[in-house]
Protein backbone atom coordinates (compact mmCIF):
# COMPACT_ATOMS: atom_id res chain seq x y z
CA UNK A 1 0.00 0.00 0.00
CA UNK A 2 2.83 2.37 0.84
CA UNK A 3 4.65 1.50 -2.38
CA UNK A 4 1.61 2.21 -4.44
CA UNK A 5 1.15 5.69 -2.99
CA UNK A 6 4.86 6.40 -3.54
CA UNK A 7 4.60 5.42 -7.16
CA UNK A 8 1.58 7.72 -7.61
CA UNK A 9 3.45 10.70 -6.22
CA UNK A 10 6.39 9.96 -8.42
CA UNK A 11 4.15 9.80 -11.49
CA UNK A 12 2.42 13.12 -10.68
CA UNK A 13 5.73 14.75 -10.13
CA UNK A 14 6.96 13.69 -13.57
CA UNK A 15 3.88 14.81 -15.40
CA UNK A 16 3.24 18.14 -13.62
CA UNK A 17 4.02 21.38 -15.52
CA UNK A 18 5.04 24.67 -14.11
CA UNK A 19 2.28 27.21 -14.45
CA UNK A 20 3.25 30.76 -14.92
CA UNK A 21 1.20 33.92 -14.84
CA UNK A 22 0.13 34.98 -18.36
CA UNK A 23 1.75 38.07 -19.63
CA UNK A 24 -0.32 41.20 -19.99
CA UNK A 25 -2.08 41.27 -23.29
CA UNK A 26 -1.77 44.51 -25.12
CA UNK A 27 -5.08 46.09 -26.14
CA UNK A 28 -5.56 46.72 -29.78
CA UNK A 29 -6.97 50.09 -30.73
CA UNK A 30 -9.28 50.24 -33.73
CA UNK A 31 -7.84 51.92 -36.75
CA UNK A 32 -8.86 55.52 -37.26
CA UNK A 33 -11.48 56.12 -39.92
CA UNK A 34 -10.31 58.16 -42.83
CA UNK A 35 -11.75 61.67 -42.99
CA UNK A 36 -14.36 62.14 -45.64
CA UNK A 37 -14.53 65.34 -47.49
CA UNK A 38 -17.80 67.30 -47.36
CA UNK A 39 -19.55 66.96 -50.67
CA UNK A 40 -19.94 70.07 -52.69
CA UNK A 41 -23.26 71.85 -52.74
CA UNK A 42 -25.62 70.65 -55.43
CA UNK A 43 -24.25 67.12 -55.48
CA UNK A 44 -26.07 64.19 -53.89
CA UNK A 45 -22.95 62.21 -53.22
CA UNK A 46 -22.56 61.21 -49.60
CA UNK A 47 -26.09 62.45 -48.43
CA UNK A 48 -27.78 60.04 -46.04
CA UNK A 49 -31.59 60.00 -46.48
CA UNK A 50 -33.83 59.48 -43.48
CA UNK A 51 -36.51 56.79 -43.76
CA UNK A 52 -40.06 58.06 -44.57
CA UNK A 53 -42.23 58.24 -41.35
CA UNK A 54 -44.95 55.93 -42.61
CA UNK A 55 -46.15 55.17 -39.10
CA UNK A 56 -46.63 58.84 -38.15
CA UNK A 57 -48.53 59.74 -41.31
CA UNK A 58 -50.53 56.54 -41.10
CA UNK A 59 -51.74 57.41 -37.64
CA UNK A 60 -52.72 60.92 -38.76
CA UNK A 61 -54.57 59.55 -41.75
CA UNK A 62 -56.45 57.04 -39.59
CA UNK A 63 -57.35 59.77 -37.08
CA UNK A 64 -58.64 62.05 -39.86
CA UNK A 65 -60.72 59.29 -41.38
CA UNK A 66 -62.15 58.41 -37.97
CA UNK A 67 -63.15 62.01 -37.28
CA UNK A 68 -64.70 62.30 -40.74
CA UNK A 69 -66.75 59.16 -40.21
CA UNK A 70 -67.84 60.39 -36.77
CA UNK A 71 -68.87 63.79 -38.15
CA UNK A 72 -70.73 62.21 -41.05
CA UNK A 73 -72.51 59.79 -38.71
CA UNK A 74 -73.48 62.63 -36.36
CA UNK A 75 -74.85 64.70 -39.24
CA UNK A 76 -76.77 61.71 -40.58
CA UNK A 77 -78.20 60.98 -37.12
CA UNK A 78 -79.17 64.63 -36.67
CA UNK A 79 -80.96 64.69 -40.01
CA UNK A 80 -82.78 61.51 -39.08
CA UNK A 81 -83.96 62.97 -35.78
CA UNK A 82 -85.01 66.19 -37.49
CA UNK A 83 -87.23 64.31 -39.88
CA UNK A 84 -90.85 64.47 -38.59
CA UNK A 85 -91.47 61.07 -40.12
CA UNK A 86 -88.99 59.53 -37.68
CA UNK A 87 -91.39 59.95 -34.70
CA UNK A 88 -94.70 61.35 -35.97
CA UNK A 89 -97.63 62.23 -33.74
CA UNK A 90 -100.18 59.49 -34.27
CA UNK A 91 -102.83 60.36 -31.65
CA UNK A 92 -104.37 63.68 -30.59
CA UNK A 93 -106.63 63.82 -27.53
CA UNK A 94 -108.61 67.07 -27.16
CA UNK A 95 -110.88 67.97 -24.25
CA UNK A 96 -112.96 71.11 -23.74
CA UNK A 97 -114.48 71.48 -27.18
CA UNK A 98 -117.64 73.58 -27.36
CA UNK A 99 -119.77 75.34 -29.99
CA UNK A 100 -117.63 78.44 -29.41
CA UNK A 101 -114.44 76.34 -29.72
CA UNK A 102 -115.17 73.90 -32.56
CA UNK A 103 -112.90 71.05 -33.57
CA UNK A 104 -112.08 72.38 -37.09
CA UNK A 105 -110.83 75.63 -35.59
CA UNK A 106 -108.62 73.80 -33.09
CA UNK A 107 -107.27 71.47 -35.78
CA UNK A 108 -106.38 74.47 -37.90
CA UNK A 109 -104.19 75.74 -35.06
CA UNK A 110 -102.56 72.35 -34.40
CA UNK A 111 -101.86 71.34 -37.99
CA UNK A 112 -98.62 73.33 -38.53
CA UNK A 113 -97.16 72.03 -35.27
CA UNK A 114 -98.01 68.40 -35.97
CA UNK A 115 -95.75 68.54 -39.02
CA UNK A 116 -92.77 69.06 -36.69
CA UNK A 117 -93.01 65.57 -35.23
CA UNK A 118 -93.09 64.39 -31.64
CA UNK A 119 -89.51 65.29 -30.69
CA UNK A 120 -89.51 68.86 -32.00
CA UNK A 121 -93.04 70.00 -31.16
CA UNK A 122 -92.97 72.82 -28.60
CA UNK A 123 -95.96 72.53 -26.21
CA UNK A 124 -95.57 76.15 -25.09
CA UNK A 125 -95.76 77.42 -28.66
CA UNK A 126 -98.88 75.33 -29.27
CA UNK A 127 -100.45 76.69 -26.07
CA UNK A 128 -99.69 80.27 -27.08
CA UNK A 129 -101.42 79.73 -30.44
CA UNK A 130 -104.48 78.13 -28.83
CA UNK A 131 -104.75 81.00 -26.35
CA UNK A 132 -105.29 83.36 -29.30
CA UNK A 133 -108.65 81.75 -30.02
CA UNK A 134 -111.39 84.16 -28.87
CA UNK A 135 -113.20 81.85 -26.46
CA UNK A 136 -110.18 79.99 -25.02
CA UNK A 137 -109.42 81.08 -21.45
CA UNK A 138 -106.67 78.51 -20.84
CA UNK A 139 -104.95 75.69 -22.70
CA UNK A 140 -102.84 72.83 -21.37
CA UNK A 141 -100.69 71.00 -23.96
CA UNK A 142 -98.63 67.91 -23.15
CA UNK A 143 -96.67 65.32 -25.12
CA UNK A 144 -97.23 61.72 -24.06
CA UNK A 145 -94.56 59.22 -25.09
CA UNK A 146 -94.16 58.02 -27.72
CA UNK A 147 -96.63 59.52 -30.21
CA UNK A 148 -99.52 61.22 -28.41
CA UNK A 149 -100.51 64.86 -27.89
CA UNK A 150 -102.98 65.81 -25.14
CA UNK A 151 -104.81 69.16 -25.34
CA UNK A 152 -107.05 70.41 -22.51
CA UNK A 153 -109.05 73.57 -23.30
CA UNK A 154 -110.95 75.80 -20.88
CA UNK A 155 -113.33 78.31 -22.46
CA UNK A 156 -114.67 81.57 -21.12
CA UNK A 157 -118.13 81.61 -19.59
CA UNK A 158 -119.60 84.91 -20.72
CA UNK A 159 -121.49 86.68 -17.92
CA UNK A 160 -122.09 90.16 -19.35
CA UNK A 161 -121.21 92.68 -22.01
CA UNK A 162 -118.49 95.06 -20.89
CA UNK A 163 -118.76 98.83 -21.46
CA UNK A 164 -121.30 98.16 -24.18
CA UNK A 165 -118.43 97.86 -26.66
CA UNK A 166 -118.44 95.67 -29.70
CA UNK A 167 -117.13 92.25 -28.83
CA UNK A 168 -116.12 93.14 -25.29
CA UNK A 169 -117.35 90.49 -22.85
CA UNK A 170 -116.90 89.84 -19.16
CA UNK A 171 -116.44 86.27 -17.93
CA UNK A 172 -117.97 84.85 -14.79
CA UNK A 173 -114.58 85.41 -13.11
CA UNK A 174 -114.43 89.09 -14.06
CA UNK A 175 -112.01 88.58 -16.97
CA UNK A 176 -112.46 90.80 -20.03
CA UNK A 177 -112.16 89.15 -23.46
CA UNK A 178 -113.11 89.93 -27.04
CA UNK A 179 -115.03 87.81 -29.53
CA UNK A 180 -116.46 88.52 -33.02
CA UNK A 181 -119.78 90.36 -33.06
CA UNK A 182 -121.65 87.41 -34.50
CA UNK A 183 -120.61 85.26 -31.52
CA UNK A 184 -121.82 87.62 -28.78
CA UNK A 185 -124.81 86.05 -26.93
CA UNK A 186 -127.98 88.05 -27.29
CA UNK A 187 -129.36 87.80 -23.73
CA UNK A 188 -126.34 89.07 -21.78
CA UNK A 189 -126.65 92.08 -19.45
CA UNK A 190 -124.52 95.13 -20.18
CA UNK A 191 -122.09 96.57 -17.62
CA UNK A 192 -120.63 100.08 -17.64
CA UNK A 193 -118.04 101.42 -15.23
CA UNK A 194 -114.47 102.55 -14.63
CA UNK A 195 -111.58 100.53 -16.00
CA UNK A 196 -110.57 97.50 -13.95
CA UNK A 197 -113.95 97.48 -12.20
CA UNK A 198 -115.39 94.53 -14.08
CA UNK A 199 -115.24 92.12 -11.15
CA UNK A 200 -116.90 94.63 -8.79
CA UNK A 201 -119.67 95.33 -11.30
CA UNK A 202 -120.25 91.63 -11.78
CA UNK A 203 -120.61 91.14 -8.02
CA UNK A 204 -123.08 94.04 -7.85
CA UNK A 205 -125.05 92.55 -10.74
CA UNK A 206 -125.39 89.22 -8.94
CA UNK A 207 -126.41 90.96 -5.72
CA UNK A 208 -129.08 93.11 -7.41
CA UNK A 209 -130.47 90.10 -9.30
CA UNK A 210 -130.82 88.22 -6.03
CA UNK A 211 -132.74 91.11 -4.44
CA UNK A 212 -135.05 91.44 -7.48
CA UNK A 213 -135.81 87.72 -7.74
CA UNK A 214 -139.08 87.92 -5.68
CA UNK A 215 -140.46 90.21 -8.42
CA UNK A 216 -139.26 87.85 -11.19
CA UNK A 217 -137.09 90.70 -12.45
CA UNK A 218 -133.41 90.95 -13.27
CA UNK A 219 -130.95 93.63 -14.29
CA UNK A 220 -130.30 93.91 -18.03
CA UNK A 221 -127.92 96.90 -17.81
CA UNK A 222 -125.92 98.23 -14.88
CA UNK A 223 -123.74 101.34 -14.72
CA UNK A 224 -121.57 102.70 -11.95
CA UNK A 225 -121.41 106.49 -12.27
CA UNK A 226 -118.27 108.46 -11.32
CA UNK A 227 -119.90 109.67 -8.08
CA UNK A 228 -120.23 106.04 -6.92
CA UNK A 229 -123.97 105.71 -7.50
CA UNK A 230 -125.71 103.16 -9.68
CA UNK A 231 -128.08 103.18 -12.63
CA UNK A 232 -129.75 100.05 -13.81
CA UNK A 233 -132.36 98.91 -16.32
CA UNK A 234 -134.62 96.02 -15.32
CA UNK A 235 -135.94 93.29 -17.53
CA UNK A 236 -139.38 95.01 -17.65
CA UNK A 237 -137.82 98.23 -18.97
CA UNK A 238 -138.01 100.20 -15.70
CA UNK A 239 -134.94 102.33 -14.89
CA UNK A 240 -133.67 102.68 -11.32
CA UNK A 241 -131.26 105.25 -9.89
CA UNK A 242 -129.44 104.28 -6.68
CA UNK A 243 -127.12 106.29 -4.46
CA UNK A 244 -123.63 105.34 -3.43
CA UNK A 245 -124.69 104.77 0.19
CA UNK A 246 -126.17 101.32 0.87
CA UNK A 247 -127.59 100.59 -2.60
CA UNK A 248 -128.56 97.05 -1.55
CA UNK A 249 -130.69 98.29 1.37
CA UNK A 250 -132.36 100.90 -0.84
CA UNK A 251 -133.21 98.28 -3.45
CA UNK A 252 -134.66 95.96 -0.82
CA UNK A 253 -136.98 98.72 0.46
CA UNK A 254 -138.10 99.42 -3.09
CA UNK A 255 -138.87 95.72 -3.68
CA UNK A 256 -140.98 95.72 -0.50
CA UNK A 257 -143.26 98.59 -1.58
CA UNK A 258 -143.31 98.37 -5.37
CA UNK A 259 -146.09 95.72 -5.56
CA UNK A 260 -148.44 98.49 -4.38
CA UNK A 261 -147.32 100.70 -7.28
CA UNK A 262 -147.96 98.47 -10.25
CA UNK A 263 -149.13 101.46 -12.29
CA UNK A 264 -145.62 102.85 -12.22
CA UNK A 265 -143.96 99.64 -13.49
CA UNK A 266 -144.10 100.50 -17.18
CA UNK A 267 -141.31 100.27 -19.71
CA UNK A 268 -139.35 103.50 -19.88
CA UNK A 269 -140.31 104.72 -16.40
CA UNK A 270 -137.45 106.07 -14.27
CA UNK A 271 -137.49 105.74 -10.49
CA UNK A 272 -134.99 107.71 -8.45
CA UNK A 273 -134.38 105.86 -5.17
CA UNK A 274 -131.87 108.31 -3.68
CA UNK A 275 -134.46 109.74 -1.26
CA UNK A 276 -134.63 108.70 2.38
CA UNK A 277 -138.44 108.46 2.68
CA UNK A 278 -139.53 107.56 -0.84
CA UNK A 279 -138.59 107.82 -4.50
CA UNK A 280 -139.31 110.01 -7.48
CA UNK A 281 -140.99 108.62 -10.58
CA UNK A 282 -140.72 109.87 -14.15
CA UNK A 283 -143.13 108.16 -16.49
CA UNK A 284 -142.58 108.16 -20.24
CA UNK A 285 -144.53 110.93 -21.94
CA UNK A 286 -145.27 112.71 -18.62
CA UNK A 287 -144.99 116.49 -18.44
CA UNK A 288 -144.04 116.45 -14.75
CA UNK A 289 -142.53 113.89 -12.48
CA UNK A 290 -144.26 112.59 -9.38
CA UNK A 291 -142.96 111.15 -6.15
CA UNK A 292 -144.09 108.08 -4.25
CA UNK A 293 -143.94 107.88 -0.45
CA UNK A 294 -142.76 104.87 1.42
CA UNK A 295 -146.34 103.95 2.35
CA UNK A 296 -147.24 103.41 -1.27
CA UNK A 297 -149.13 106.66 -1.89
CA UNK A 298 -148.08 108.87 -4.78
CA UNK A 299 -147.94 112.58 -5.21
CA UNK A 300 -147.68 114.81 -8.18
CA UNK A 301 -149.16 114.40 -11.59
CA UNK A 302 -148.16 112.72 -14.75
Coordinates of C-alpha atoms in Angstrom, one line a residue:
X1 CA 0.0 0.0 0.0
X2 CA 2.8 2.4 0.8
X3 CA 4.7 1.5 -2.4
X4 CA 1.6 2.2 -4.4
X5 CA 1.2 5.7 -3.0
X6 CA 4.9 6.4 -3.5
X7 CA 4.6 5.4 -7.2
X8 CA 1.6 7.7 -7.6
X9 CA 3.5 10.7 -6.2
X10 CA 6.4 10.0 -8.4
X11 CA 4.2 9.8 -11.5
X12 CA 2.4 13.1 -10.7
X13 CA 5.7 14.8 -10.1
X14 CA 7.0 13.7 -13.6
X15 CA 3.9 14.8 -15.4
X16 CA 3.2 18.1 -13.6
X17 CA 4.0 21.4 -15.5
X18 CA 5.0 24.7 -14.1
X19 CA 2.3 27.2 -14.4
X20 CA 3.2 30.8 -14.9
X21 CA 1.2 33.9 -14.8
X22 CA 0.1 35.0 -18.4
X23 CA 1.8 38.1 -19.6
X24 CA -0.3 41.2 -20.0
X25 CA -2.1 41.3 -23.3
X26 CA -1.8 44.5 -25.1
X27 CA -5.1 46.1 -26.1
X28 CA -5.6 46.7 -29.8
X29 CA -7.0 50.1 -30.7
X30 CA -9.3 50.2 -33.7
X31 CA -7.8 51.9 -36.7
X32 CA -8.9 55.5 -37.3
X33 CA -11.5 56.1 -39.9
X34 CA -10.3 58.2 -42.8
X35 CA -11.8 61.7 -43.0
X36 CA -14.4 62.1 -45.6
X37 CA -14.5 65.3 -47.5
X38 CA -17.8 67.3 -47.4
X39 CA -19.6 67.0 -50.7
X40 CA -19.9 70.1 -52.7
X41 CA -23.3 71.9 -52.7
X42 CA -25.6 70.7 -55.4
X43 CA -24.2 67.1 -55.5
X44 CA -26.1 64.2 -53.9
X45 CA -23.0 62.2 -53.2
X46 CA -22.6 61.2 -49.6
X47 CA -26.1 62.4 -48.4
X48 CA -27.8 60.0 -46.0
X49 CA -31.6 60.0 -46.5
X50 CA -33.8 59.5 -43.5
X51 CA -36.5 56.8 -43.8
X52 CA -40.1 58.1 -44.6
X53 CA -42.2 58.2 -41.4
X54 CA -45.0 55.9 -42.6
X55 CA -46.2 55.2 -39.1
X56 CA -46.6 58.8 -38.2
X57 CA -48.5 59.7 -41.3
X58 CA -50.5 56.5 -41.1
X59 CA -51.7 57.4 -37.6
X60 CA -52.7 60.9 -38.8
X61 CA -54.6 59.6 -41.8
X62 CA -56.4 57.0 -39.6
X63 CA -57.4 59.8 -37.1
X64 CA -58.6 62.1 -39.9
X65 CA -60.7 59.3 -41.4
X66 CA -62.1 58.4 -38.0
X67 CA -63.2 62.0 -37.3
X68 CA -64.7 62.3 -40.7
X69 CA -66.8 59.2 -40.2
X70 CA -67.8 60.4 -36.8
X71 CA -68.9 63.8 -38.2
X72 CA -70.7 62.2 -41.0
X73 CA -72.5 59.8 -38.7
X74 CA -73.5 62.6 -36.4
X75 CA -74.9 64.7 -39.2
X76 CA -76.8 61.7 -40.6
X77 CA -78.2 61.0 -37.1
X78 CA -79.2 64.6 -36.7
X79 CA -81.0 64.7 -40.0
X80 CA -82.8 61.5 -39.1
X81 CA -84.0 63.0 -35.8
X82 CA -85.0 66.2 -37.5
X83 CA -87.2 64.3 -39.9
X84 CA -90.9 64.5 -38.6
X85 CA -91.5 61.1 -40.1
X86 CA -89.0 59.5 -37.7
X87 CA -91.4 60.0 -34.7
X88 CA -94.7 61.4 -36.0
X89 CA -97.6 62.2 -33.7
X90 CA -100.2 59.5 -34.3
X91 CA -102.8 60.4 -31.6
X92 CA -104.4 63.7 -30.6
X93 CA -106.6 63.8 -27.5
X94 CA -108.6 67.1 -27.2
X95 CA -110.9 68.0 -24.2
X96 CA -113.0 71.1 -23.7
X97 CA -114.5 71.5 -27.2
X98 CA -117.6 73.6 -27.4
X99 CA -119.8 75.3 -30.0
X100 CA -117.6 78.4 -29.4
X101 CA -114.4 76.3 -29.7
X102 CA -115.2 73.9 -32.6
X103 CA -112.9 71.0 -33.6
X104 CA -112.1 72.4 -37.1
X105 CA -110.8 75.6 -35.6
X106 CA -108.6 73.8 -33.1
X107 CA -107.3 71.5 -35.8
X108 CA -106.4 74.5 -37.9
X109 CA -104.2 75.7 -35.1
X110 CA -102.6 72.4 -34.4
X111 CA -101.9 71.3 -38.0
X112 CA -98.6 73.3 -38.5
X113 CA -97.2 72.0 -35.3
X114 CA -98.0 68.4 -36.0
X115 CA -95.8 68.5 -39.0
X116 CA -92.8 69.1 -36.7
X117 CA -93.0 65.6 -35.2
X118 CA -93.1 64.4 -31.6
X119 CA -89.5 65.3 -30.7
X120 CA -89.5 68.9 -32.0
X121 CA -93.0 70.0 -31.2
X122 CA -93.0 72.8 -28.6
X123 CA -96.0 72.5 -26.2
X124 CA -95.6 76.2 -25.1
X125 CA -95.8 77.4 -28.7
X126 CA -98.9 75.3 -29.3
X127 CA -100.4 76.7 -26.1
X128 CA -99.7 80.3 -27.1
X129 CA -101.4 79.7 -30.4
X130 CA -104.5 78.1 -28.8
X131 CA -104.7 81.0 -26.4
X132 CA -105.3 83.4 -29.3
X133 CA -108.6 81.8 -30.0
X134 CA -111.4 84.2 -28.9
X135 CA -113.2 81.8 -26.5
X136 CA -110.2 80.0 -25.0
X137 CA -109.4 81.1 -21.4
X138 CA -106.7 78.5 -20.8
X139 CA -104.9 75.7 -22.7
X140 CA -102.8 72.8 -21.4
X141 CA -100.7 71.0 -24.0
X142 CA -98.6 67.9 -23.1
X143 CA -96.7 65.3 -25.1
X144 CA -97.2 61.7 -24.1
X145 CA -94.6 59.2 -25.1
X146 CA -94.2 58.0 -27.7
X147 CA -96.6 59.5 -30.2
X148 CA -99.5 61.2 -28.4
X149 CA -100.5 64.9 -27.9
X150 CA -103.0 65.8 -25.1
X151 CA -104.8 69.2 -25.3
X152 CA -107.0 70.4 -22.5
X153 CA -109.1 73.6 -23.3
X154 CA -111.0 75.8 -20.9
X155 CA -113.3 78.3 -22.5
X156 CA -114.7 81.6 -21.1
X157 CA -118.1 81.6 -19.6
X158 CA -119.6 84.9 -20.7
X159 CA -121.5 86.7 -17.9
X160 CA -122.1 90.2 -19.4
X161 CA -121.2 92.7 -22.0
X162 CA -118.5 95.1 -20.9
X163 CA -118.8 98.8 -21.5
X164 CA -121.3 98.2 -24.2
X165 CA -118.4 97.9 -26.7
X166 CA -118.4 95.7 -29.7
X167 CA -117.1 92.3 -28.8
X168 CA -116.1 93.1 -25.3
X169 CA -117.4 90.5 -22.9
X170 CA -116.9 89.8 -19.2
X171 CA -116.4 86.3 -17.9
X172 CA -118.0 84.9 -14.8
X173 CA -114.6 85.4 -13.1
X174 CA -114.4 89.1 -14.1
X175 CA -112.0 88.6 -17.0
X176 CA -112.5 90.8 -20.0
X177 CA -112.2 89.2 -23.5
X178 CA -113.1 89.9 -27.0
X179 CA -115.0 87.8 -29.5
X180 CA -116.5 88.5 -33.0
X181 CA -119.8 90.4 -33.1
X182 CA -121.6 87.4 -34.5
X183 CA -120.6 85.3 -31.5
X184 CA -121.8 87.6 -28.8
X185 CA -124.8 86.1 -26.9
X186 CA -128.0 88.1 -27.3
X187 CA -129.4 87.8 -23.7
X188 CA -126.3 89.1 -21.8
X189 CA -126.6 92.1 -19.5
X190 CA -124.5 95.1 -20.2
X191 CA -122.1 96.6 -17.6
X192 CA -120.6 100.1 -17.6
X193 CA -118.0 101.4 -15.2
X194 CA -114.5 102.5 -14.6
X195 CA -111.6 100.5 -16.0
X196 CA -110.6 97.5 -13.9
X197 CA -114.0 97.5 -12.2
X198 CA -115.4 94.5 -14.1
X199 CA -115.2 92.1 -11.1
X200 CA -116.9 94.6 -8.8
X201 CA -119.7 95.3 -11.3
X202 CA -120.3 91.6 -11.8
X203 CA -120.6 91.1 -8.0
X204 CA -123.1 94.0 -7.9
X205 CA -125.1 92.6 -10.7
X206 CA -125.4 89.2 -8.9
X207 CA -126.4 91.0 -5.7
X208 CA -129.1 93.1 -7.4
X209 CA -130.5 90.1 -9.3
X210 CA -130.8 88.2 -6.0
X211 CA -132.7 91.1 -4.4
X212 CA -135.1 91.4 -7.5
X213 CA -135.8 87.7 -7.7
X214 CA -139.1 87.9 -5.7
X215 CA -140.5 90.2 -8.4
X216 CA -139.3 87.8 -11.2
X217 CA -137.1 90.7 -12.5
X218 CA -133.4 90.9 -13.3
X219 CA -130.9 93.6 -14.3
X220 CA -130.3 93.9 -18.0
X221 CA -127.9 96.9 -17.8
X222 CA -125.9 98.2 -14.9
X223 CA -123.7 101.3 -14.7
X224 CA -121.6 102.7 -11.9
X225 CA -121.4 106.5 -12.3
X226 CA -118.3 108.5 -11.3
X227 CA -119.9 109.7 -8.1
X228 CA -120.2 106.0 -6.9
X229 CA -124.0 105.7 -7.5
X230 CA -125.7 103.2 -9.7
X231 CA -128.1 103.2 -12.6
X232 CA -129.7 100.0 -13.8
X233 CA -132.4 98.9 -16.3
X234 CA -134.6 96.0 -15.3
X235 CA -135.9 93.3 -17.5
X236 CA -139.4 95.0 -17.6
X237 CA -137.8 98.2 -19.0
X238 CA -138.0 100.2 -15.7
X239 CA -134.9 102.3 -14.9
X240 CA -133.7 102.7 -11.3
X241 CA -131.3 105.2 -9.9
X242 CA -129.4 104.3 -6.7
X243 CA -127.1 106.3 -4.5
X244 CA -123.6 105.3 -3.4
X245 CA -124.7 104.8 0.2
X246 CA -126.2 101.3 0.9
X247 CA -127.6 100.6 -2.6
X248 CA -128.6 97.0 -1.5
X249 CA -130.7 98.3 1.4
X250 CA -132.4 100.9 -0.8
X251 CA -133.2 98.3 -3.5
X252 CA -134.7 96.0 -0.8
X253 CA -137.0 98.7 0.5
X254 CA -138.1 99.4 -3.1
X255 CA -138.9 95.7 -3.7
X256 CA -141.0 95.7 -0.5
X257 CA -143.3 98.6 -1.6
X258 CA -143.3 98.4 -5.4
X259 CA -146.1 95.7 -5.6
X260 CA -148.4 98.5 -4.4
X261 CA -147.3 100.7 -7.3
X262 CA -148.0 98.5 -10.3
X263 CA -149.1 101.5 -12.3
X264 CA -145.6 102.9 -12.2
X265 CA -144.0 99.6 -13.5
X266 CA -144.1 100.5 -17.2
X267 CA -141.3 100.3 -19.7
X268 CA -139.4 103.5 -19.9
X269 CA -140.3 104.7 -16.4
X270 CA -137.4 106.1 -14.3
X271 CA -137.5 105.7 -10.5
X272 CA -135.0 107.7 -8.4
X273 CA -134.4 105.9 -5.2
X274 CA -131.9 108.3 -3.7
X275 CA -134.5 109.7 -1.3
X276 CA -134.6 108.7 2.4
X277 CA -138.4 108.5 2.7
X278 CA -139.5 107.6 -0.8
X279 CA -138.6 107.8 -4.5
X280 CA -139.3 110.0 -7.5
X281 CA -141.0 108.6 -10.6
X282 CA -140.7 109.9 -14.2
X283 CA -143.1 108.2 -16.5
X284 CA -142.6 108.2 -20.2
X285 CA -144.5 110.9 -21.9
X286 CA -145.3 112.7 -18.6
X287 CA -145.0 116.5 -18.4
X288 CA -144.0 116.4 -14.8
X289 CA -142.5 113.9 -12.5
X290 CA -144.3 112.6 -9.4
X291 CA -143.0 111.2 -6.1
X292 CA -144.1 108.1 -4.2
X293 CA -143.9 107.9 -0.5
X294 CA -142.8 104.9 1.4
X295 CA -146.3 104.0 2.4
X296 CA -147.2 103.4 -1.3
X297 CA -149.1 106.7 -1.9
X298 CA -148.1 108.9 -4.8
X299 CA -147.9 112.6 -5.2
X300 CA -147.7 114.8 -8.2
X301 CA -149.2 114.4 -11.6
X302 CA -148.2 112.7 -14.7

